[in-house]
Amino acid sequence: MPRPIGTFRVRANLPEPLSGLVELAYNLHWTWNHEAIALFRRLDRDLWESTGHNPVRMLGRVSQPRLERLARDNGFLDHLDRALEQLHRHLERTTWFEERWGKVDAPEIAYFSMEFGLTECLPIYSGGLGILAGDHLKSASELGVPLCGVGLLYRQGYFQQYLSADGWQQERYPDNDFWNMPVTLERDDRGAPLTVRVPFPGREVVAQVWRVQVGRVPLYLLDTNVEENSDEDRRITYQLYGGDQRTRIQQELVLGVGGMMALRALGLHVQVCHMNEGHAAFMAVERIRRRKEKDGLSTDEALEVVRGGTFFTTHTPVPAGIDEFPPALVHEFLGPLLDRSGIDRNWFMALGRRNPEDPSEPFNMALLALRTTAKANGVSRLHGEVSRKMWADIWAAVPREEVPIGHVTNGIHTRSWTSADMTALLQRYLGPDWLERPADHSVWERIDQVPDVELWRVHERRRERLIAFARRRLAEQLRARGASKREIEAAREVLNPEALTIGFARRFATYKRATLLLRDPERLRRLLTDPNRPVQFIFAGKAHPRDDGGKALIREIIHFARQAEVRPHFVFLENYDIEIARYLVQGVDVWLNNPRRPMEASGTSGMKVIPNGGLNLSVLDGWWCEGYAPDTGWAIGHGEEYDDPDYQDEVESRALYDVLENEVIPLFYDRKADGPPRGWIAMMKASMRKLGPVFNTNRMVEEYVTRYYIPSAESWRKLSGDGFALARELVGWKQRVRAAWHEVGILSAGFSRGGEARVGERLEVEAQVRLGALSPDDVRVELWYGPLDADGEIERGRTVELLCRGPAGPGTWVYEGKLPCEETGRFGYTARVRPWHPELVDRFDLERVLWFDPAAACDPALA
């Protein structure tokens, strides 16, 4: 076939009165504005559905006569004006961030993520990580946070799923047509596409920059599918999580290094970079290179500045889930850039190894992220604990409780996931504040003002719509698979709009145990076919293309669902995406989640049912450890962890059946005189009242801003101010401390008198510490104490600082303090010394802590 000799673009030809539709279509504010969604549906309902809810493609396909008629339709034009007014009000109103920290005209925070789930018509996401990233941007827009997103624009994105006749997952990769999607190509001053050139071995890879506008927040996406690149390099941004390790390291190089270059090309000089997982950790190389080249800093000084303004969120609870690359691959793709930047290769490789001295160890992206950032967090309270345990050996001398990884529990963007029906009901009774302040507890307290009958009526309406949607989807699946007319007609009758409906939809990783419910098929079959209290399940989800274990779970579910007596009550929907998720979370009565604890870092799917009146039934893992209470939902087990996975599955499957049979089903069907289930509605309200204001991304982003973004920005400004004087001082101080640390020793530590006290008293403690060439200003001497467990180990440890009383001899100092006695019991204590500087962002930055060793204290060499 001949290749084209040129290109041209055709745009929609909208009559002037309808020109505002373009502004609405290209700002994804419409994804959480029901008024705008209703407007696009009103434009052409069939096109809205057939284009996959893509307003840009839709505008190019609406017939010209239809557009001309609407341009004279006063009702439609009034609707358009309302939607535009709501968009403009969102963009112009005073925000939470502005009220607290003042107006900022350009992004100062860059949020890097491998995927962003914003809408089904922009398929550059695979699962929870991407959905969280998309919701993060939406809440940042609502709160007015001066933030921009950085990611990749995938030509094929994540795969579309379909099933073979045997129920085995198959994948297809349709191309995305960027020119008919809500993305805009950024251009330079000459009108040419804005590009960056990312250093690769022996060449430069060109990436052009696209923008997706998410309310106030711009999302910049890099795309290597440009003619200047070779065929191989054009394919770097073809598929999300596709290809082999070579593809992955190239994608992460474009994301991290290219992403930073793109921000500068756009004129955005951000202070804080937030890594959503470690995929973007190569940004550290580019940031260090920039500081060295532009400001003349040494590598260590540049790293000091970069760490102050970089922040890392980990989502992975197991080491196997983290990207690791063979050393040779890292040298191949990063080596030339390191050499050109004057960054020692061995120094850099050590940042990505548990043992910095082992050259054969794989290069770990999470470790690189941890060592090039000042702060890190997990995504739930339990995941913070799991992460501290997972990385404890990096801070080997630090108690696990003090490993510098905190947590910010995930949330969901409430307005994106709440149905239009429920939104209208809540706005009527909770007031307009509900839309603007979803994290305000006082707003959600008003849920009790909603009449039970009205809440139940709205919920039933959403269940009916879910059933209708599931029937349509199932019929389409069967038709595409070549099923008979009889099978397709039967699909239109599955599920009961009035039956207890339970949803299970997520990525089909094996640890999520999608088939836990099938361990006792006869017991399940009895639940499904009970004529008096019927139960039905809707499943959906994708397995990674290379995860045969996950695919086998899908096939097992399909085979079970095909049994004649099961088929009307048990459905699997193919090609799980945001649209299916939206119908499910807005329509199910119960959301089921049964991962193998503690492998669910957070999970957000169950949070999405909360504002829609759905209830959660889950293992106490991830966010549910914080959300569960007897009046907000149900727990499977009591948070136990098992050494034998098969035994764990057996115990927890039985617990699941017991909860369903004894608690969930009876409560749902407990009704009097055909009225609504009052006990169930009381639980719906308790869940909405207690969990609604907590598990949302407005609360989450507010936490990120106050606990991490603002301190990181202040740290960046301090370190880079006055010609980087503080950064240079800190590096010099660290070098001096490292050189003298071998001289530090604790000679003695103990109580001044006695070792017993009453509650409320304080025990006086004294320690003698040898500092050698260091001074008391260079260290902190602390007492670490807490109750003893059965093995004589300190648990729930806390610190008390000991103050320097004065010298005890050359290079030796006396410290003293008082240990508070706040509860009865048997306690243990010890003393430690750690480096200290008033401007250290991370108190364990130097990874040096010296604990008191009585045996060493007796060594004459320390005297």
Short mmCIF file of N, CA, C and O in Angstrom, two decimals, residues 717-754:
data_model
loop_
_atom_site.label_atom_id
_atom_site.label_comp_id
_atom_site.label_asym_id
_atom_site.label_seq_id
_atom_site.Cartn_x
_atom_site.Cartn_y
_atom_site.Cartn_z
N ARG A 717 12.78 24.59 48.81
CA ARG A 717 13.14 26.01 48.78
C ARG A 717 14.33 26.29 49.70
O ARG A 717 15.22 27.06 49.36
N LYS A 718 14.34 25.65 50.87
CA LYS A 718 15.48 25.84 51.77
C LYS A 718 16.77 25.34 51.16
O LYS A 718 17.81 26.01 51.21
N LEU A 719 16.72 24.14 50.59
CA LEU A 719 17.92 23.52 50.07
C LEU A 719 18.45 24.22 48.83
O LEU A 719 19.65 24.21 48.57
N SER A 720 17.55 24.81 48.05
CA SER A 720 17.98 25.45 46.81
C SER A 720 18.21 26.94 46.97
O SER A 720 18.75 27.59 46.06
N GLY A 721 17.83 27.51 48.11
CA GLY A 721 18.00 28.94 48.32
C GLY A 721 19.44 29.32 48.64
O GLY A 721 20.28 28.48 48.99
N ASP A 722 19.72 30.62 48.48
CA ASP A 722 21.04 31.16 48.82
C ASP A 722 22.17 30.38 48.15
O ASP A 722 23.16 30.02 48.78
N GLY A 723 21.97 30.14 46.84
CA GLY A 723 23.01 29.44 46.09
C GLY A 723 23.26 28.01 46.57
O GLY A 723 24.39 27.52 46.51
N PHE A 724 22.19 27.35 47.07
CA PHE A 724 22.27 25.96 47.53
C PHE A 724 23.21 25.80 48.73
O PHE A 724 23.83 24.77 48.95
N ALA A 725 23.27 26.88 49.53
CA ALA A 725 24.19 26.87 50.67
C ALA A 725 23.85 25.76 51.65
O ALA A 725 24.75 25.06 52.17
N LEU A 726 22.56 25.58 51.95
CA LEU A 726 22.17 24.55 52.92
C LEU A 726 22.49 23.16 52.38
O LEU A 726 22.96 22.29 53.14
N ALA A 727 22.25 22.91 51.11
CA ALA A 727 22.55 21.60 50.54
C ALA A 727 24.05 21.31 50.66
O ALA A 727 24.45 20.20 51.02
N ARG A 728 24.86 22.31 50.36
CA ARG A 728 26.32 22.10 50.46
C ARG A 728 26.72 21.85 51.92
O ARG A 728 27.56 21.00 52.21
N GLU A 729 26.08 22.61 52.83
CA GLU A 729 26.41 22.43 54.24
C GLU A 729 26.02 21.03 54.72
O GLU A 729 26.80 20.37 55.44
N LEU A 730 24.83 20.56 54.33
CA LEU A 730 24.38 19.25 54.76
C LEU A 730 25.29 18.14 54.24
O LEU A 730 25.61 17.19 54.97
N VAL A 731 25.70 18.24 52.98
CA VAL A 731 26.59 17.22 52.43
C VAL A 731 27.91 17.21 53.19
O VAL A 731 28.44 16.15 53.54
N GLY A 732 28.46 18.40 53.47
CA GLY A 732 29.70 18.46 54.23
C GLY A 732 29.54 17.88 55.62
O GLY A 732 30.42 17.16 56.12
N TRP A 733 28.42 18.19 56.26
CA TRP A 733 28.15 17.66 57.59
C TRP A 733 28.04 16.13 57.56
O TRP A 733 28.60 15.44 58.41
N LYS A 734 27.32 15.60 56.57
CA LYS A 734 27.19 14.15 56.47
C LYS A 734 28.54 13.48 56.26
O LYS A 734 28.81 12.41 56.84
N GLN A 735 29.36 14.06 55.44
CA GLN A 735 30.69 13.48 55.20
C GLN A 735 31.50 13.47 56.49
O GLN A 735 32.19 12.49 56.80
N ARG A 736 31.37 14.57 57.26
CA ARG A 736 32.11 14.65 58.53
C ARG A 736 31.59 13.61 59.52
O ARG A 736 32.38 12.94 60.21
N VAL A 737 30.26 13.43 59.58
CA VAL A 737 29.68 12.46 60.52
C VAL A 737 30.07 11.04 60.13
O VAL A 737 30.45 10.23 60.99
N ARG A 738 29.98 10.72 58.83
CA ARG A 738 30.34 9.37 58.40
C ARG A 738 31.80 9.06 58.73
O ARG A 738 32.12 7.95 59.17
N ALA A 739 32.67 10.05 58.53
CA ALA A 739 34.09 9.83 58.78
C ALA A 739 34.39 9.61 60.25
O ALA A 739 35.33 8.87 60.60
N ALA A 740 33.59 10.22 61.14
CA ALA A 740 33.88 10.14 62.57
C ALA A 740 32.99 9.15 63.31
O ALA A 740 33.17 8.96 64.52
N TRP A 741 32.04 8.53 62.61
CA TRP A 741 31.06 7.70 63.31
C TRP A 741 31.69 6.52 64.03
O TRP A 741 31.18 6.06 65.06
N HIS A 742 32.79 6.01 63.53
CA HIS A 742 33.41 4.85 64.18
C HIS A 742 33.92 5.18 65.58
O HIS A 742 34.18 4.28 66.38
N GLU A 743 34.06 6.48 65.90
CA GLU A 743 34.54 6.87 67.22
C GLU A 743 33.41 6.95 68.25
O GLU A 743 33.67 7.05 69.45
N VAL A 744 32.16 6.88 67.79
CA VAL A 744 31.02 7.06 68.69
C VAL A 744 30.76 5.78 69.48
O VAL A 744 30.81 4.67 68.92
N GLY A 745 30.50 5.92 70.77
CA GLY A 745 30.17 4.77 71.60
C GLY A 745 29.39 5.20 72.82
O GLY A 745 29.54 6.33 73.30
N ILE A 746 28.53 4.32 73.33
CA ILE A 746 27.80 4.58 74.57
C ILE A 746 28.52 3.81 75.67
O ILE A 746 28.59 2.58 75.64
N LEU A 747 29.09 4.54 76.62
CA LEU A 747 29.90 3.91 77.67
C LEU A 747 29.04 3.37 78.80
O LEU A 747 29.37 2.35 79.41
N SER A 748 27.94 4.04 79.09
CA SER A 748 27.05 3.56 80.15
C SER A 748 25.68 4.18 79.96
O SER A 748 25.55 5.25 79.35
N ALA A 749 24.68 3.50 80.48
CA ALA A 749 23.32 4.02 80.43
C ALA A 749 22.50 3.30 81.50
O ALA A 749 22.56 2.07 81.60
N GLY A 750 21.74 4.05 82.29
CA GLY A 750 20.93 3.42 83.32
C GLY A 750 20.23 4.44 84.18
O GLY A 750 20.40 5.65 84.02
N PHE A 751 19.46 3.92 85.14
CA PHE A 751 18.74 4.81 86.04
C PHE A 751 19.69 5.39 87.07
O PHE A 751 20.61 4.71 87.57
N SER A 752 19.44 6.64 87.41
CA SER A 752 20.28 7.29 88.43
C SER A 752 20.05 6.64 89.78
O SER A 752 20.99 6.50 90.58
N ARG A 753 18.82 6.24 90.07
CA ARG A 753 18.53 5.53 91.31
C ARG A 753 17.27 4.69 91.13
O ARG A 753 16.29 5.13 90.55
N GLY A 754 17.33 3.46 91.57
CA GLY A 754 16.19 2.55 91.53
C GLY A 754 15.79 2.17 90.12
O GLY A 754 16.31 2.67 89.14
#
